[in-house]
Coordinates of C-alpha atoms and ligand atoms in Angstrom, one line a residue:
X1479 CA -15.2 2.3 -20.6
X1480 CA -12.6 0.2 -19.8
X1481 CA -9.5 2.1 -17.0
X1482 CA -6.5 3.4 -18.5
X1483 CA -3.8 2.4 -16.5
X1484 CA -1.0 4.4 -18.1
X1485 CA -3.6 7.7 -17.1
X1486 CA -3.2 9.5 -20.0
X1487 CA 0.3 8.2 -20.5
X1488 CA 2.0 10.5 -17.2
X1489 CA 2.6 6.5 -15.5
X1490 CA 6.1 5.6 -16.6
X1491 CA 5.9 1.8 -15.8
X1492 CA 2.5 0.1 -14.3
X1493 CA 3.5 0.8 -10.8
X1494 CA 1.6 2.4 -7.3
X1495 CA 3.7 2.8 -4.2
X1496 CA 1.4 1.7 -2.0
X1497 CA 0.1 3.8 1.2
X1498 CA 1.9 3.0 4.8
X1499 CA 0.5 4.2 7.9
X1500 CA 3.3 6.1 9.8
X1501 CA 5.4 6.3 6.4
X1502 CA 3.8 7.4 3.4
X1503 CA 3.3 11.4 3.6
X1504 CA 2.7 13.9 0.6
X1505 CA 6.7 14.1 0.3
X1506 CA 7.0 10.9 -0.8
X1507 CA 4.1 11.2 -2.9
X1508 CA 4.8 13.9 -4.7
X1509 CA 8.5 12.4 -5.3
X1510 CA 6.3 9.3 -6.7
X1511 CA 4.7 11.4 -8.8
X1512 CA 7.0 13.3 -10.2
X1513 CA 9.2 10.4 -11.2
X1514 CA 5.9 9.1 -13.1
X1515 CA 4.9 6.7 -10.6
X1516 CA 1.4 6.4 -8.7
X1517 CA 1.8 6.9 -4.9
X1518 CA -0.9 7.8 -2.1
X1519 CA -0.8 8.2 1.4
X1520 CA -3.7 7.3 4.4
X1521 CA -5.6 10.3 6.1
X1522 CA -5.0 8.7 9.2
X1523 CA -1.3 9.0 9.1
X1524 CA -2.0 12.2 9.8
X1525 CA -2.7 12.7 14.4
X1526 CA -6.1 15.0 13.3
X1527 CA -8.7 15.6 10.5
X1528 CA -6.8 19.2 10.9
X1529 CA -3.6 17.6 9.6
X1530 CA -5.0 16.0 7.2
X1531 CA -6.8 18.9 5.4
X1532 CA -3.1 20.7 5.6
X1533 CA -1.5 17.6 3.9
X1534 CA -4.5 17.9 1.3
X1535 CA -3.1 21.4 1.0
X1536 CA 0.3 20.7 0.4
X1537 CA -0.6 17.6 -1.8
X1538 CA -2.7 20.2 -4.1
X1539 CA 0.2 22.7 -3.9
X1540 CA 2.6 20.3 -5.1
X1541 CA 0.6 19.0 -7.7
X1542 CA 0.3 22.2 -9.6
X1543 CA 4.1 22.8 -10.3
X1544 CA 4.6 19.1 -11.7
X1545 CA 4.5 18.9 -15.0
X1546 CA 2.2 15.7 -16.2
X1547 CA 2.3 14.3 -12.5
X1548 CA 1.2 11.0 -12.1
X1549 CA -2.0 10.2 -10.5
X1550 CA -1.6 11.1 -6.9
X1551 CA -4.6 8.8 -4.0
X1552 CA -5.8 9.3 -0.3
X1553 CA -6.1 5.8 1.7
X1554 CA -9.4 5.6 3.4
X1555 CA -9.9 2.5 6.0
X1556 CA -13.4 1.9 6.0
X1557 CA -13.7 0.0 9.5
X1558 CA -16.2 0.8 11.3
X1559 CA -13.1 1.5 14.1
X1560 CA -12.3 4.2 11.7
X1561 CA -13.7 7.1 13.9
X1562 CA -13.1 9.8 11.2
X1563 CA -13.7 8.2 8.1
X1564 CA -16.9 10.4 7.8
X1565 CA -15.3 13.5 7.7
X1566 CA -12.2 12.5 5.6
X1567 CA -14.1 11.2 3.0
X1568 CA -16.2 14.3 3.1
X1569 CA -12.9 16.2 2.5
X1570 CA -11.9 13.7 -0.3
X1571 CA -14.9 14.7 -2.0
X1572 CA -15.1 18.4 -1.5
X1573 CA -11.4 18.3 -2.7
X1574 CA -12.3 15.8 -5.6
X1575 CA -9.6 13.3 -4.5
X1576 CA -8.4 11.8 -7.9
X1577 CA -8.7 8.0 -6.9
X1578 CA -9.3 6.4 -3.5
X1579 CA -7.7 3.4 -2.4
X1580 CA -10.1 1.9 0.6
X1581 CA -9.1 -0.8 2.9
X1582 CA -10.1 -3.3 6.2
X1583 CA -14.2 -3.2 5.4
X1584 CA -17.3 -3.1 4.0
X1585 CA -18.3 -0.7 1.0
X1586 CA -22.1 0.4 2.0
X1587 CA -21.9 3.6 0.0
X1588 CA -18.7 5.3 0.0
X1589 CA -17.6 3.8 -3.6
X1590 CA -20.9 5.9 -4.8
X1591 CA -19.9 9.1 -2.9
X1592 CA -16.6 9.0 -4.5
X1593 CA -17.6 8.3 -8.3
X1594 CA -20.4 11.1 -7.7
X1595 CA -17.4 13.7 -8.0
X1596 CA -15.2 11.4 -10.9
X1597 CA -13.3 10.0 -8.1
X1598 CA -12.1 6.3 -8.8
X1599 CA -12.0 3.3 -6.1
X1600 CA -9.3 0.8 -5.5
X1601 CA -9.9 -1.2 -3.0
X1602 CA -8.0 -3.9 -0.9
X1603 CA -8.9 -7.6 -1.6
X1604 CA -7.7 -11.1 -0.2
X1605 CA -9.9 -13.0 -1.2
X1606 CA -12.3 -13.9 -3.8
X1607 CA -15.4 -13.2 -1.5
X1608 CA -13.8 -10.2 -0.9
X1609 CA -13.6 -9.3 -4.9
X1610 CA -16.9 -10.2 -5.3
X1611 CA -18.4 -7.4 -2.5
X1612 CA -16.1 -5.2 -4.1
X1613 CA -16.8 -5.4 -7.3
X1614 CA -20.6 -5.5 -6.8
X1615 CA -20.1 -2.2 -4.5
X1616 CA -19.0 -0.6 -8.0
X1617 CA -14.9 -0.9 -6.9
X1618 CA -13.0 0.3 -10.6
X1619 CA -10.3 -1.9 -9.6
X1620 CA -9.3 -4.5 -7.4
X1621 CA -6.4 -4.3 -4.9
X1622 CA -5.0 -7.8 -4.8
X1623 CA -3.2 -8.2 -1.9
X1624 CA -1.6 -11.5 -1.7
X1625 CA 0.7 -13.1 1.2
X1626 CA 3.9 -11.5 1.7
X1627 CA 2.5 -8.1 2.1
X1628 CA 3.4 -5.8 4.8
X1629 CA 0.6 -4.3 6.8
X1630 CA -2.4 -6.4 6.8
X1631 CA -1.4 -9.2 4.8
X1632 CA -2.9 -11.7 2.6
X1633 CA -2.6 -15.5 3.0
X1634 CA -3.0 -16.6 -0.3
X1635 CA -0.6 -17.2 -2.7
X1636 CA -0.4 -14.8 -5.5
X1637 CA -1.3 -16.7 -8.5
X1638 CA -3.9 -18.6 -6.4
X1639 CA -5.2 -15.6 -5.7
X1640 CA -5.3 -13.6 -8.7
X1641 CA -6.8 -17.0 -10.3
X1642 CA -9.8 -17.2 -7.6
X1643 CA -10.4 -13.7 -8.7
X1644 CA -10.5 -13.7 -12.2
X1645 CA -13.1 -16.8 -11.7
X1646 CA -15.6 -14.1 -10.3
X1647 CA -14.9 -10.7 -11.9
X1648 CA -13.2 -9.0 -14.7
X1649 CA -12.3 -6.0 -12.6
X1650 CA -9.0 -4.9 -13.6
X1651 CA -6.7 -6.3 -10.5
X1652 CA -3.5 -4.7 -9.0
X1653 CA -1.2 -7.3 -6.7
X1654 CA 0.0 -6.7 -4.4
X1655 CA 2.6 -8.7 -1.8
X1656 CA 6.1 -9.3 -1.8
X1657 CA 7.5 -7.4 -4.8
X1658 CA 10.2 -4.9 -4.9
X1659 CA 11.9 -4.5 -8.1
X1660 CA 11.4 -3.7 -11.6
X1661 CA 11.4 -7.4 -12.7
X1662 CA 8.6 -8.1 -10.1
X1663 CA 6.6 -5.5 -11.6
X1664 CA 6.7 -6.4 -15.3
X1665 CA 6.1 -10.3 -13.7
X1666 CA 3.0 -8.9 -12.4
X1667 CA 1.8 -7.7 -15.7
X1668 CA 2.7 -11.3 -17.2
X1669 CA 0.2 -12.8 -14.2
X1670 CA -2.4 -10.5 -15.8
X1671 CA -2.5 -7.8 -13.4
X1672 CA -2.7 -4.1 -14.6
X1673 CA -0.5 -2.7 -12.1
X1674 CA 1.9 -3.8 -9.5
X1675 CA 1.6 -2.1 -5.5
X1676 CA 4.4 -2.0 -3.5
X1677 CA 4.9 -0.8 -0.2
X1678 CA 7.9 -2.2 2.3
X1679 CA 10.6 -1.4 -0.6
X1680 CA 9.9 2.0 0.4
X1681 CA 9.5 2.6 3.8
X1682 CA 12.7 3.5 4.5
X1683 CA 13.6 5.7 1.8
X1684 CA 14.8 9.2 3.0
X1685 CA 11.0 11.7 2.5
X1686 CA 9.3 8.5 4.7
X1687 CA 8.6 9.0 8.0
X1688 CA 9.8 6.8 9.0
X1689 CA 13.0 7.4 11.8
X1690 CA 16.4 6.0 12.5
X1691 CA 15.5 3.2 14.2
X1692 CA 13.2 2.0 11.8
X1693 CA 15.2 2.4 8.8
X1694 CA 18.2 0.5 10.3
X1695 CA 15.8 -2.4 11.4
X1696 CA 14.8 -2.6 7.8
X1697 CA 18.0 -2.4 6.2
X1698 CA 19.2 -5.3 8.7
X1699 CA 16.4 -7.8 8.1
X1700 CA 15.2 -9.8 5.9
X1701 CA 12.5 -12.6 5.0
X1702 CA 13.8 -15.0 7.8
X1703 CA 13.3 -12.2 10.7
X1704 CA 9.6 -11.9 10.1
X1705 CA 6.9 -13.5 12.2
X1706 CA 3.5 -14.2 10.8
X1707 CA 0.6 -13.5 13.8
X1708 CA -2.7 -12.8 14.0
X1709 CA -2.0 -12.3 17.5
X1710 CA -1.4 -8.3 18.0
X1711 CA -4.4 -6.4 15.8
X1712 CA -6.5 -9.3 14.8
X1713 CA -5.4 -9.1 11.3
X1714 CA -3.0 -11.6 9.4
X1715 CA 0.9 -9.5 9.8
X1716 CA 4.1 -9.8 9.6
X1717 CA 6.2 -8.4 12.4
X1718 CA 10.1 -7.6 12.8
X1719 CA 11.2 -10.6 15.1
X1720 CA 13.6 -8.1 16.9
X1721 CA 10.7 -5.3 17.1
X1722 CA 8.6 -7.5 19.5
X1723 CA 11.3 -8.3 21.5
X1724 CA 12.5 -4.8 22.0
X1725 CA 9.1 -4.4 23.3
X1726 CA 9.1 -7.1 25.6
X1727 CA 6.8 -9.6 23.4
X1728 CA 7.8 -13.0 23.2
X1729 CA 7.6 -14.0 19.9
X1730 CA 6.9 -18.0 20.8
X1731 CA 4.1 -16.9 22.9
X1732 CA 2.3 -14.9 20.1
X1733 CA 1.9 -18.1 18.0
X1734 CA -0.4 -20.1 20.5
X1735 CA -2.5 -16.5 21.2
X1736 CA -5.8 -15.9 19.4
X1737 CA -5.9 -13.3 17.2
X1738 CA -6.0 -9.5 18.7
X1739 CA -5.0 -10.7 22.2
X1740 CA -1.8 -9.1 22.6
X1741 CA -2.6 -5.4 22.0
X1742 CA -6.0 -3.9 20.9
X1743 CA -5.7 -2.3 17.2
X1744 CA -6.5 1.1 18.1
X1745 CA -4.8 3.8 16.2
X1746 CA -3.6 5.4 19.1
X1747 CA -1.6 2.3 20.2
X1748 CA -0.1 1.9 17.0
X1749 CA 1.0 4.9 16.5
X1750 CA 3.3 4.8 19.6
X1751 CA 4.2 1.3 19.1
X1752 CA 7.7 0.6 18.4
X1753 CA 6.4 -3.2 16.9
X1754 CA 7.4 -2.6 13.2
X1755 CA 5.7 -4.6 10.2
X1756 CA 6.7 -5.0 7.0
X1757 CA 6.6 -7.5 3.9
X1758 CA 8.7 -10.0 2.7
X1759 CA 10.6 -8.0 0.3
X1760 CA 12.0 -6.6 3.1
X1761 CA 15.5 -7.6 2.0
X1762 CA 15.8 -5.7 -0.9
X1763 CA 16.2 -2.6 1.5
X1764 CA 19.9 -2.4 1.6
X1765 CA 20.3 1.3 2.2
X1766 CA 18.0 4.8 2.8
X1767 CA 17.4 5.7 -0.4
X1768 CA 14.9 8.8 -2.0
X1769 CA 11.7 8.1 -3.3
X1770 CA 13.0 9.4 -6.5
X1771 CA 16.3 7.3 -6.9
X1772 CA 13.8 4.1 -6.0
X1773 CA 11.4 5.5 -8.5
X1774 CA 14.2 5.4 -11.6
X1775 CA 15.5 2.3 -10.3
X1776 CA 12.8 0.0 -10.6
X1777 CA 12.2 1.7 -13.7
X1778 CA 15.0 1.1 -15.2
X1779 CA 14.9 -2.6 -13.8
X1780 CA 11.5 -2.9 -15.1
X1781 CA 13.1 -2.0 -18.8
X1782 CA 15.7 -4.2 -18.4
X1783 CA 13.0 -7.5 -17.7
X1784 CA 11.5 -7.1 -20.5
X1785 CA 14.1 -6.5 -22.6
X1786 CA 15.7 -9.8 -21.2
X1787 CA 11.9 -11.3 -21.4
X1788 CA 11.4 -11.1 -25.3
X1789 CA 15.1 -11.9 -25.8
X1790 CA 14.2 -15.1 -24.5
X1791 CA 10.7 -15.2 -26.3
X1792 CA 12.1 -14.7 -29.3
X1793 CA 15.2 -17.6 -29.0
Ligands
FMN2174 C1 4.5 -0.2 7.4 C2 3.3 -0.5 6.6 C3 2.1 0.2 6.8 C4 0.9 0.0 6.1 N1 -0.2 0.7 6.3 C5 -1.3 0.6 5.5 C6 -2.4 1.5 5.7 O1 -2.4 2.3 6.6 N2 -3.4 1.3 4.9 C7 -3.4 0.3 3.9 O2 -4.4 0.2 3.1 N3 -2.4 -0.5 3.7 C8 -1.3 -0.3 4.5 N4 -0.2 -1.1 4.2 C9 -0.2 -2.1 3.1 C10 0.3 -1.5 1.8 O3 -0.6 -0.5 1.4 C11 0.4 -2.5 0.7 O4 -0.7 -3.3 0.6 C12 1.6 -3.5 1.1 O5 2.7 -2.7 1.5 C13 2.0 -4.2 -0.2 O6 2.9 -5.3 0.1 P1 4.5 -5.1 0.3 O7 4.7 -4.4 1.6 O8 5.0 -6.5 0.4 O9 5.0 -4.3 -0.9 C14 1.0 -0.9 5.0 C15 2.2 -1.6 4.7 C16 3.3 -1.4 5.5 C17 4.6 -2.1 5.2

């Protein structure tokens, strides 16, 4: 049966905020949700497996006294580096999670374990290798995630990419990369994807957690202070120019390194790290905003495209 994307109609506009390691938390989430917007968080932005079954708590807690929430996901990594992945999935599971959004790895059988209780899997593609694994693993959706994007980034241009993937699968795809506003969401939809998933617009609103220094960086910078490496976790990122100097990384140097040189991607490290990453939509944070004031925003931008759109459709 084919996904319904507006589940059950409590999605205002086809929209996920997308999970952030050291942001996302079940504030924000439960702002998201509230406002009608999808939102999750990772278990390992939480320091212990501890934490993360109080976070479930409060994420359960706050889900009971919405009225018609919208869906609410946990972010599972699935590298192998991922010490605790067996036991937060087993918590996913015994707390019947309603979707999972699983990044950076392979599938073996975790998609299985997860539809066993009625759970449903997103999962993070960048290419269309990657959407084929995924979608052969039994993924319900695909997570497109193009280049742009904060965190680990894709390299592929957007339409490339959601083109590459539609040439092996029909999974229903979500992009991902770049996008902050309404308009970018509804432009999503017009690419053919089912949902748009964005993450830097949001890391400095005022329920992240996200501190001082971070949210000034982000309202400060945009698109021209990013630097593209490899060079610090191995994985394709963007990085605040000003961040690595801070931190006494030459920014020059990182371009001629080979990828995970500089610093070992070990959650430990990057939790202390002061090295800040984030997309390029990174301009369109101009202030510290709340999650619910973003929420209404882009959904009343997101109105206001398509308006405009069949105004011009119909000239
Ligand atoms: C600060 C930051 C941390 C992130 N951490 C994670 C993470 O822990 N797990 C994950 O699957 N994706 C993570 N991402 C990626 C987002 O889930 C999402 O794919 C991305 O933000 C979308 O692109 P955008 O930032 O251009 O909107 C992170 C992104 C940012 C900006």
């Amino acid at each position: 049966m084919a996904l319904d994307f507006t589940f059950g109609g409590t999605l205002k506009i086809p929209l996920c905020v997308a999970p952030m390691f050291l942001v996302s938390n079940p504030q924000m989430t439960l702002a998201a949700c509230s406002r009608g917007i999808m939102c999750g968080f990772p278990a390992h932005s939480t320091r212990t497996h501890a934490d993360f079954v109080h976070w479930l708590n409060e994420m359960e807690t706050g889900v009971a006294k919405l009225d018609a929430p919208a869906p609410w996901a946990i972010n599972l990594v699935l590298h192998r580096t991922n010490e605790r992945l067996e036991a937060d999935l087993a918590l996913c599971i015994e707390r019947k999670v309603p979707i999972v959004l699983t990044s950076k790895g392979a599938p073996n059988d975790v998609f299985a374990k997860i539809h066993d209780y009625g759970g449903l899997v997103f999962h993070d593609v960048a290419s269309a290798r990657h959407a084929e694994i995924a979608s052969e693993a039994g993924a319900d959706a695909l997570i497109a995630i193009s280049s742009g994007a904060g965190g680990k980034s894709g390299t592929v241009n957007p339409f490339a990419l959601l083109n590459e993937i539609r040439q092996v699968t029909e999974k229903p795809i979500i992009l991902a990369g770049g996008m902050s506003t309404g308009r970018d969401v509804l432009a999503a939809e017009v690419m053919g994807a089912r949902m748009a998933y964005i993450g830097t617009r949001f890391i400095a609103a005022s329920e992240s957690l996200s501190d001082a220094y971070t949210d000034q960086i982000m309202v400060e910078s945009s698109a021209k202070d990013l630097l593209f490496s490899t060079a610090l976790t191995g994985a394709p990122q963007h990085w605040v120019k000003s961040t690595l100097v801070e931190e006494g990384i030459n920014p020059d140097e990182l371009l001629s390194m080979r990828p995970g040189s500089r610093v070992k991607p070990t959650a430990a490290k990057a939790r202390h790290s002061r090295v800040k990453t984030a997309g390029q939509g990174i301009g369109m944070i101009r202030s510290v905003e709340t999650v619910g004031d973003l929420c209404d925003q882009i959904v009343a931008e997101y109105h206001n495209a398509k308006k405009e759109f069949s105004a011009q459709q119909s000239r």
